[in-house]
């Protein structure tokens, strides 16, 4: 059944939440008195639609329905999740919860996007404090996995578990913060760095651009995948974390930071920083910077996905959650027709200077379809680990139409031959009914030990025989067995 | 002429410097009294050889010669660059500089890897203070671009410029820190975060693993590409940096951090952190973690390279520095033979679960060769911006042999037809003399406005005619014009 989320407070953060839920198949009901809310959320949604679906290697559920409501009580009707992202004023938040709790389902989870307040402060005086929890996201909310999930003793264990499950189901990584603390965890680090950075700019040590380079050219890339402690564990080498701490610990006493002094937010300091920031990034509009950022994030997160590490492992786990419904197994498929072996959105990083999907990425899609076909006949990761696999001997790709980032593509696969060590398949790629390309592949089963051709397992032979019999009535596809013509 | 670097002090940092220089064609002479130095540097070099060359899309120069020297004065003979990475004790460093300056070229640059000392401290009492500068790297030094280049007033402008050039020539991003300060820039941020993290662990708010997740699932990925200020500029939205600061500034006064209090480094705290780190990462050895880290970094940096942003833009600039010598132009090539259109190392992220280069990446290489062939005939970025390009209609790839990460591959291209809007090329991929694969491509020249076939420019027509005439004597390649055989 379609679930419903209520978004209380739009803007960049509320819009990000809306996009996460919508693109994962939830209906979303928005309340925000700002007359610009619909436009603002629409802009966030545009960004999310171009970047999020392609992060998955399987299709997301069909998008839910988005509606805007003038009345908060109306917006929360039927909501399983209520996300509050109103401005950071405690009196305002408490007033909002009062209104919410009079109207919403007592079993709904009310999550707050607050970075500044502890959950116990939000629960103070509430009608049902056990229903309120901090779920603090990070911008862009539609791409970054982290949610700080901060409960109090008042939240039942079973409610916290349900919050984790629901957040995970829309692709988030909920980090359960066990003890509440001002600013939760991540923002304490951001705060420390921000404060130090302000001093460096104020004292003329470095400009905003130089500070950004000092971050992104070095430890920023490290932290994108391993964080602080795992990075230092590696740096410590074989001697381990104790050795690292023995070396690094004493440095803490050096007077390196001015962190507890707060620089005065004078007009001069604001001007200095704003002017430096203009010089650094002013050649791009904010819209352009958002798209650059999202392109970068998608590319890096997909790189981590290929390594199944950090945020990339989260993406793979989300795919696994979605996959059962996405692609048929041997027993589910109508074997008399070409079998659905790929269904996905074209990711942002698959396009090239011509503005369309790069020719090599068509083969990446066909290769994924071949992998799926192998899985269907029983050549899965477990089988490969046991020492057998298929190696591709030949590929022939015909490009028939262009396709762009975000488009939903399907690949259907006809087996032309599957006998002994030979496997010959013909893939057709579609956007809707439009044929985009065909990919013909000839593979040989090999022993991964000898790297030489070898017969597959009886189970694979049997699966191929079953498909061969079922597809025997299909016409030989137009374009199969063709060559690139020799110029006359 | 081959340049020489002297590495004073091996270990992980000195080894990383050695790898950077060696793999960029410098000779490297090492002095380190540690009897384990050769093994340690060898291990760093192994990691560097599997990860660094594939980051470039053009071949690096042939590796330089590595030698170990028992005598520091011997090690610095002929060195253009002397890199000091001895332990962080000022008396030791000053002693080392005394020895160095008695033996080295007065024009050599002496860079110090110090994170703790200011350059003025290192220059104190030196024979030639103007020769000494801080060049502070980040681990892994063979992959991360950042070098904090910190001079004093004693260093002549021309020497600073030369240091920037030399660092850039081996792929670094030298960040010129204009005013010296304790810990330079990046380590001040690391220090602030480390200190805060220790408190969070000590107070039982979060474990080392939870802290790492709080970093890498959220702001870590952001900082890998935009840093602090550009990220906040985007978050501020159209209202700009001033608006962002007006919102965020006041939060600074909240008591969120305990940063200037230093937690006592008791045995209990060290045990707590070491035990948590074991629970988090102990399933991998340090060697495994190094390789996981490098796989992640290479994948993410290549993703940024495709977007030409941050560390990825640095990689592209380094390629551009190397490229002139790497691939021939129309006038440089021997047009009577297949033309060298690709020469590169197989990057770490091109291999798959079968342990070899993935089938789709063969086409990525052939597509890059096609792009280069297009450049050679005049269809370059400027031409494409003017509205014309080639679209691929068909590709036929035959896989002949396996190839693994780190292998150096070349592609040579024969033009089978280049007339009017048609372009038909045949690529052969080699590792040394071994044929790995062939890729046959048929392309059509198109107008990027109508997306329909159109004639190319007269300049392109003329270049194709020149190649056609020169290659007329070549035999029609075996395997061209072939089809995947229809099963009988």
Short mmCIF file of N, CA and C in Angstrom, two decimals, chain B residues 144-280:
data_model
loop_
_atom_site.label_atom_id
_atom_site.label_comp_id
_atom_site.label_asym_id
_atom_site.label_seq_id
_atom_site.Cartn_x
_atom_site.Cartn_y
_atom_site.Cartn_z
N UNK B 144 46.71 11.72 -3.16
CA UNK B 144 46.04 12.99 -2.82
C UNK B 144 46.82 14.17 -3.39
N UNK B 145 46.13 15.11 -4.02
CA UNK B 145 46.85 16.20 -4.69
C UNK B 145 47.42 17.27 -3.76
N UNK B 146 46.87 17.46 -2.56
CA UNK B 146 47.21 18.65 -1.77
C UNK B 146 48.64 18.64 -1.23
N UNK B 147 49.35 19.73 -1.49
CA UNK B 147 50.60 20.07 -0.79
C UNK B 147 50.43 21.48 -0.25
N UNK B 148 50.59 21.66 1.05
CA UNK B 148 50.63 23.01 1.60
C UNK B 148 52.05 23.54 1.45
N UNK B 149 52.18 24.53 0.60
CA UNK B 149 53.48 25.13 0.31
C UNK B 149 53.58 26.41 1.14
N UNK B 150 54.40 26.37 2.20
CA UNK B 150 54.45 27.50 3.14
C UNK B 150 55.86 28.07 3.16
N UNK B 151 56.04 29.22 2.55
CA UNK B 151 57.35 29.89 2.58
C UNK B 151 57.39 30.98 3.65
N UNK B 152 58.55 31.61 3.77
CA UNK B 152 58.66 32.82 4.60
C UNK B 152 59.19 33.94 3.70
N UNK B 153 59.39 35.11 4.31
CA UNK B 153 59.95 36.24 3.56
C UNK B 153 61.35 35.94 3.05
N UNK B 154 62.02 34.97 3.65
CA UNK B 154 63.39 34.65 3.24
C UNK B 154 63.43 33.90 1.91
N UNK B 155 62.34 33.25 1.52
CA UNK B 155 62.33 32.50 0.27
C UNK B 155 62.06 33.44 -0.90
N UNK B 156 62.96 33.51 -1.88
CA UNK B 156 62.72 34.40 -3.02
C UNK B 156 61.48 33.97 -3.80
N UNK B 157 60.79 34.96 -4.37
CA UNK B 157 59.58 34.70 -5.15
C UNK B 157 59.84 33.68 -6.24
N UNK B 158 61.01 33.79 -6.85
CA UNK B 158 61.31 32.93 -7.99
C UNK B 158 61.48 31.49 -7.54
N UNK B 159 61.99 31.28 -6.32
CA UNK B 159 62.12 29.93 -5.76
C UNK B 159 60.75 29.34 -5.46
N UNK B 160 59.83 30.17 -4.94
CA UNK B 160 58.47 29.69 -4.65
C UNK B 160 57.79 29.27 -5.95
N UNK B 161 57.98 30.09 -6.97
CA UNK B 161 57.39 29.77 -8.28
C UNK B 161 57.91 28.44 -8.82
N UNK B 162 59.23 28.24 -8.65
CA UNK B 162 59.83 27.00 -9.14
C UNK B 162 59.29 25.80 -8.35
N UNK B 163 59.12 25.98 -7.06
CA UNK B 163 58.56 24.89 -6.24
C UNK B 163 57.15 24.53 -6.72
N UNK B 164 56.34 25.56 -6.98
CA UNK B 164 54.98 25.30 -7.50
C UNK B 164 55.02 24.53 -8.79
N UNK B 165 55.90 24.95 -9.68
CA UNK B 165 55.99 24.29 -10.99
C UNK B 165 56.39 22.84 -10.86
N UNK B 166 57.42 22.59 -10.03
CA UNK B 166 57.91 21.22 -9.90
C UNK B 166 56.86 20.33 -9.25
N UNK B 167 56.19 20.84 -8.23
CA UNK B 167 55.14 20.06 -7.58
C UNK B 167 54.00 19.76 -8.56
N UNK B 168 53.62 20.79 -9.32
CA UNK B 168 52.56 20.60 -10.31
C UNK B 168 52.97 19.56 -11.35
N UNK B 169 54.24 19.55 -11.71
CA UNK B 169 54.70 18.64 -12.76
C UNK B 169 54.61 17.18 -12.35
N UNK B 170 54.57 16.88 -11.06
CA UNK B 170 54.40 15.50 -10.64
C UNK B 170 52.96 15.25 -10.14
N UNK B 171 52.04 16.15 -10.49
CA UNK B 171 50.63 15.89 -10.26
C UNK B 171 50.05 16.45 -8.97
N UNK B 172 50.86 17.15 -8.18
CA UNK B 172 50.34 17.74 -6.94
C UNK B 172 49.55 19.02 -7.22
N UNK B 173 48.76 19.42 -6.21
CA UNK B 173 48.11 20.72 -6.20
C UNK B 173 48.75 21.52 -5.08
N UNK B 174 49.76 22.35 -5.39
CA UNK B 174 50.40 23.13 -4.32
C UNK B 174 49.51 24.29 -3.90
N UNK B 175 49.19 24.34 -2.63
CA UNK B 175 48.40 25.45 -2.09
C UNK B 175 49.37 26.37 -1.37
N UNK B 176 49.52 27.56 -1.95
CA UNK B 176 50.47 28.53 -1.40
C UNK B 176 49.86 29.18 -0.16
N UNK B 177 50.38 28.83 1.02
CA UNK B 177 49.89 29.43 2.27
C UNK B 177 50.68 30.72 2.49
N UNK B 178 49.95 31.86 2.44
CA UNK B 178 50.63 33.16 2.33
C UNK B 178 51.24 33.62 3.64
N UNK B 179 50.61 33.25 4.78
CA UNK B 179 51.18 33.63 6.08
C UNK B 179 51.42 32.35 6.86
N UNK B 180 52.60 32.21 7.43
CA UNK B 180 52.83 30.98 8.19
C UNK B 180 52.02 31.01 9.48
N UNK B 181 51.62 29.81 9.90
CA UNK B 181 50.81 29.68 11.11
C UNK B 181 51.03 28.26 11.62
N UNK B 182 50.92 28.06 12.93
CA UNK B 182 51.08 26.71 13.48
C UNK B 182 50.14 25.75 12.78
N UNK B 183 50.68 24.61 12.35
CA UNK B 183 49.90 23.52 11.75
C UNK B 183 49.36 23.84 10.35
N UNK B 184 49.82 24.99 9.77
CA UNK B 184 49.37 25.37 8.44
C UNK B 184 47.83 25.50 8.43
N UNK B 185 47.15 25.00 7.41
CA UNK B 185 45.69 25.19 7.37
C UNK B 185 44.94 23.89 7.65
N UNK B 186 45.14 22.89 6.81
CA UNK B 186 44.28 21.70 6.88
C UNK B 186 44.36 21.01 8.24
N UNK B 187 45.56 20.92 8.79
CA UNK B 187 45.69 20.21 10.07
C UNK B 187 45.00 20.94 11.22
N UNK B 188 44.80 22.22 11.09
CA UNK B 188 44.05 22.93 12.13
C UNK B 188 42.61 22.42 12.16
N UNK B 189 42.06 22.14 10.97
CA UNK B 189 40.71 21.58 10.92
C UNK B 189 40.70 20.14 11.45
N UNK B 190 41.70 19.37 11.03
CA UNK B 190 41.77 17.98 11.48
C UNK B 190 41.90 17.93 13.00
N UNK B 191 42.71 18.83 13.51
CA UNK B 191 42.94 18.90 14.95
C UNK B 191 41.64 19.21 15.69
N UNK B 192 40.88 20.17 15.17
CA UNK B 192 39.63 20.56 15.82
C UNK B 192 38.64 19.39 15.83
N UNK B 193 38.57 18.69 14.71
CA UNK B 193 37.63 17.57 14.60
C UNK B 193 38.09 16.40 15.49
N UNK B 194 39.38 16.14 15.48
CA UNK B 194 39.95 15.05 16.29
C UNK B 194 39.65 15.27 17.78
N UNK B 195 39.87 16.48 18.21
CA UNK B 195 39.66 16.81 19.61
C UNK B 195 38.19 16.62 19.98
N UNK B 196 37.30 17.13 19.14
CA UNK B 196 35.86 16.99 19.40
C UNK B 196 35.48 15.51 19.41
N UNK B 197 36.08 14.75 18.47
CA UNK B 197 35.75 13.32 18.37
C UNK B 197 36.19 12.57 19.64
N UNK B 198 37.35 12.94 20.17
CA UNK B 198 37.82 12.29 21.39
C UNK B 198 36.83 12.51 22.54
N UNK B 199 36.33 13.72 22.63
CA UNK B 199 35.34 14.01 23.68
C UNK B 199 34.09 13.16 23.50
N UNK B 200 33.63 13.05 22.27
CA UNK B 200 32.38 12.30 22.03
C UNK B 200 32.56 10.83 22.41
N UNK B 201 33.74 10.28 22.11
CA UNK B 201 33.99 8.89 22.48
C UNK B 201 34.11 8.76 23.99
N UNK B 202 34.91 9.65 24.57
CA UNK B 202 35.14 9.61 26.02
C UNK B 202 33.83 9.74 26.81
N UNK B 203 32.97 10.63 26.34
CA UNK B 203 31.71 10.87 27.06
C UNK B 203 30.64 9.84 26.71
N UNK B 204 30.99 8.87 25.83
CA UNK B 204 30.04 7.82 25.51
C UNK B 204 28.88 8.27 24.64
N UNK B 205 29.04 9.38 23.94
CA UNK B 205 27.98 9.86 23.04
C UNK B 205 27.96 9.00 21.78
N UNK B 206 29.14 8.67 21.26
CA UNK B 206 29.22 7.93 20.00
C UNK B 206 30.49 7.09 20.00
N UNK B 207 30.47 5.99 19.24
CA UNK B 207 31.67 5.16 19.07
C UNK B 207 32.47 5.68 17.89
N UNK B 208 33.68 5.17 17.74
CA UNK B 208 34.50 5.58 16.58
C UNK B 208 33.77 5.27 15.29
N UNK B 209 33.08 4.13 15.23
CA UNK B 209 32.37 3.78 13.99
C UNK B 209 31.23 4.74 13.73
N UNK B 210 30.48 5.09 14.77
CA UNK B 210 29.36 6.03 14.58
C UNK B 210 29.87 7.39 14.13
N UNK B 211 30.99 7.81 14.67
CA UNK B 211 31.58 9.09 14.26
C UNK B 211 32.01 9.04 12.79
N UNK B 212 32.63 7.93 12.40
CA UNK B 212 33.03 7.81 10.99
C UNK B 212 31.82 7.84 10.06
N UNK B 213 30.73 7.17 10.48
CA UNK B 213 29.51 7.20 9.65
C UNK B 213 28.96 8.62 9.58
N UNK B 214 28.98 9.32 10.71
CA UNK B 214 28.46 10.70 10.73
C UNK B 214 29.24 11.59 9.77
N UNK B 215 30.51 11.24 9.55
CA UNK B 215 31.33 12.03 8.63
C UNK B 215 31.13 11.58 7.18
N UNK B 216 31.31 10.28 6.92
CA UNK B 216 31.39 9.86 5.51
C UNK B 216 30.03 9.77 4.83
N UNK B 217 28.93 9.61 5.61
CA UNK B 217 27.60 9.52 4.99
C UNK B 217 27.01 10.90 4.71
N UNK B 218 27.68 11.94 5.19
CA UNK B 218 27.11 13.27 5.04
C UNK B 218 28.14 14.27 4.52
N UNK B 219 28.71 15.06 5.43
CA UNK B 219 29.54 16.18 4.94
C UNK B 219 30.85 15.73 4.31
N UNK B 220 31.31 14.51 4.63
CA UNK B 220 32.55 14.03 4.00
C UNK B 220 32.42 13.99 2.48
N UNK B 221 31.29 13.46 2.00
CA UNK B 221 31.11 13.41 0.53
C UNK B 221 30.98 14.82 -0.03
N UNK B 222 30.34 15.71 0.72
CA UNK B 222 30.24 17.09 0.23
C UNK B 222 31.62 17.71 0.10
N UNK B 223 32.45 17.52 1.13
CA UNK B 223 33.76 18.18 1.16
C UNK B 223 34.75 17.59 0.17
N UNK B 224 34.49 16.39 -0.29
CA UNK B 224 35.39 15.80 -1.28
C UNK B 224 35.38 16.59 -2.58
N UNK B 225 34.35 17.42 -2.78
CA UNK B 225 34.29 18.12 -4.06
C UNK B 225 34.16 19.63 -3.93
N UNK B 226 33.55 20.17 -2.89
CA UNK B 226 33.35 21.61 -2.83
C UNK B 226 33.96 22.30 -1.62
N UNK B 227 34.39 21.57 -0.63
CA UNK B 227 34.90 22.24 0.55
C UNK B 227 33.79 22.88 1.38
N UNK B 228 34.17 23.78 2.26
CA UNK B 228 33.26 24.33 3.26
C UNK B 228 32.44 25.50 2.73
N UNK B 229 33.15 26.51 2.20
CA UNK B 229 32.47 27.75 1.84
C UNK B 229 31.59 27.60 0.60
N UNK B 230 32.09 26.87 -0.40
CA UNK B 230 31.28 26.71 -1.60
C UNK B 230 30.03 25.89 -1.28
N UNK B 231 30.18 24.88 -0.40
CA UNK B 231 29.02 24.11 0.03
C UNK B 231 27.98 25.01 0.69
N UNK B 232 28.42 25.89 1.57
CA UNK B 232 27.49 26.76 2.28
C UNK B 232 26.90 27.82 1.34
N UNK B 233 27.70 28.25 0.38
CA UNK B 233 27.17 29.20 -0.61
C UNK B 233 25.96 28.59 -1.32
N UNK B 234 26.08 27.31 -1.70
CA UNK B 234 24.97 26.63 -2.36
C UNK B 234 23.79 26.49 -1.40
N UNK B 235 24.11 26.12 -0.15
CA UNK B 235 23.03 25.94 0.84
C UNK B 235 22.29 27.24 1.08
N UNK B 236 22.99 28.35 0.98
CA UNK B 236 22.36 29.65 1.21
C UNK B 236 21.35 30.01 0.13
N UNK B 237 21.49 29.37 -1.03
CA UNK B 237 20.54 29.59 -2.11
C UNK B 237 20.72 30.95 -2.77
N UNK B 238 19.71 31.34 -3.53
CA UNK B 238 19.84 32.54 -4.36
C UNK B 238 20.16 33.78 -3.53
N UNK B 239 19.82 33.77 -2.25
CA UNK B 239 20.05 34.95 -1.41
C UNK B 239 21.55 35.15 -1.14
N UNK B 240 22.35 34.11 -1.37
CA UNK B 240 23.79 34.28 -1.36
C UNK B 240 24.44 34.11 0.00
N UNK B 241 25.75 34.35 0.00
CA UNK B 241 26.58 34.06 1.16
C UNK B 241 26.23 34.97 2.35
N UNK B 242 25.87 36.20 2.06
CA UNK B 242 25.52 37.12 3.15
C UNK B 242 24.30 36.59 3.91
N UNK B 243 23.33 36.12 3.14
CA UNK B 243 22.12 35.59 3.75
C UNK B 243 22.45 34.35 4.59
N UNK B 244 23.30 33.50 4.03
CA UNK B 244 23.68 32.29 4.77
C UNK B 244 24.32 32.65 6.10
N UNK B 245 25.22 33.63 6.06
CA UNK B 245 25.93 34.00 7.28
C UNK B 245 25.00 34.65 8.29
N UNK B 246 24.02 35.39 7.80
CA UNK B 246 23.07 36.00 8.72
C UNK B 246 22.29 34.92 9.47
N UNK B 247 21.99 33.82 8.77
CA UNK B 247 21.27 32.72 9.39
C UNK B 247 22.14 31.93 10.34
N UNK B 248 23.36 31.67 9.89
CA UNK B 248 24.18 30.68 10.58
C UNK B 248 25.07 31.32 11.63
N UNK B 249 25.41 32.57 11.42
CA UNK B 249 26.34 33.24 12.31
C UNK B 249 26.00 33.11 13.79
N UNK B 250 24.77 33.47 14.17
CA UNK B 250 24.45 33.49 15.60
C UNK B 250 24.65 32.13 16.26
N UNK B 251 24.49 31.04 15.52
CA UNK B 251 24.63 29.70 16.11
C UNK B 251 26.01 29.51 16.72
N UNK B 252 26.97 30.28 16.22
CA UNK B 252 28.34 30.15 16.72
C UNK B 252 28.44 30.39 18.22
N UNK B 253 27.53 31.18 18.73
CA UNK B 253 27.64 31.53 20.15
C UNK B 253 27.08 30.44 21.04
N UNK B 254 26.42 29.44 20.43
CA UNK B 254 25.90 28.36 21.24
C UNK B 254 27.05 27.50 21.77
N UNK B 255 26.86 26.94 22.95
CA UNK B 255 27.97 26.19 23.56
C UNK B 255 28.04 24.76 23.03
N UNK B 256 28.31 24.61 21.71
CA UNK B 256 28.24 23.30 21.10
C UNK B 256 29.52 22.49 21.23
N UNK B 257 30.61 23.12 21.43
CA UNK B 257 31.86 22.37 21.39
C UNK B 257 32.60 22.48 22.71
N UNK B 258 33.44 21.51 22.92
CA UNK B 258 34.28 21.53 24.12
C UNK B 258 35.73 21.62 23.67
N UNK B 259 35.96 22.40 22.62
CA UNK B 259 37.16 22.18 21.85
C UNK B 259 38.46 22.54 22.55
N UNK B 260 38.45 23.54 23.40
CA UNK B 260 39.73 23.92 23.98
C UNK B 260 40.08 23.07 25.21
N UNK B 261 39.09 22.38 25.76
CA UNK B 261 39.43 21.41 26.80
C UNK B 261 40.07 20.21 26.12
N UNK B 262 41.16 19.78 26.65
CA UNK B 262 41.84 18.63 26.07
C UNK B 262 41.58 17.42 26.95
N UNK B 263 40.97 16.36 26.40
CA UNK B 263 40.76 15.18 27.24
C UNK B 263 42.10 14.57 27.63
N UNK B 264 42.20 14.15 28.86
CA UNK B 264 43.43 13.47 29.31
C UNK B 264 43.62 12.19 28.51
N UNK B 265 44.83 11.97 28.04
CA UNK B 265 45.12 10.75 27.30
C UNK B 265 45.40 9.60 28.26
N UNK B 266 44.40 9.22 29.00
CA UNK B 266 44.58 8.12 29.95
C UNK B 266 44.62 6.79 29.21
N UNK B 267 45.14 5.76 29.90
CA UNK B 267 45.12 4.41 29.33
C UNK B 267 43.69 3.99 29.00
N UNK B 268 42.76 4.41 29.84
CA UNK B 268 41.36 4.03 29.62
C UNK B 268 40.86 4.59 28.28
N UNK B 269 41.20 5.86 28.01
CA UNK B 269 40.71 6.47 26.76
C UNK B 269 41.37 5.79 25.56
N UNK B 270 42.67 5.55 25.66
CA UNK B 270 43.37 4.88 24.55
C UNK B 270 42.77 3.50 24.31
N UNK B 271 42.53 2.75 25.38
CA UNK B 271 41.92 1.43 25.23
C UNK B 271 40.54 1.51 24.61
N UNK B 272 39.76 2.46 25.09
CA UNK B 272 38.40 2.60 24.59
C UNK B 272 38.40 2.81 23.08
N UNK B 273 39.26 3.72 22.64
CA UNK B 273 39.30 4.05 21.21
C UNK B 273 39.89 2.89 20.40
N UNK B 274 40.96 2.31 20.90
CA UNK B 274 41.58 1.21 20.16
C UNK B 274 40.62 0.03 20.05
N UNK B 275 39.90 -0.27 21.11
CA UNK B 275 38.96 -1.38 21.08
C UNK B 275 37.80 -1.10 20.12
N UNK B 276 37.30 0.12 20.15
CA UNK B 276 36.21 0.46 19.22
C UNK B 276 36.69 0.40 17.77
N UNK B 277 37.91 0.86 17.56
CA UNK B 277 38.46 0.82 16.20
C UNK B 277 38.64 -0.63 15.73
N UNK B 278 39.06 -1.51 16.65
CA UNK B 278 39.16 -2.94 16.29
C UNK B 278 37.80 -3.49 15.89
N UNK B 279 36.78 -3.14 16.68
CA UNK B 279 35.44 -3.66 16.39
C UNK B 279 34.94 -3.15 15.04
N UNK B 280 35.34 -1.92 14.73
CA UNK B 280 34.88 -1.29 13.49
C UNK B 280 35.61 -1.81 12.25
#
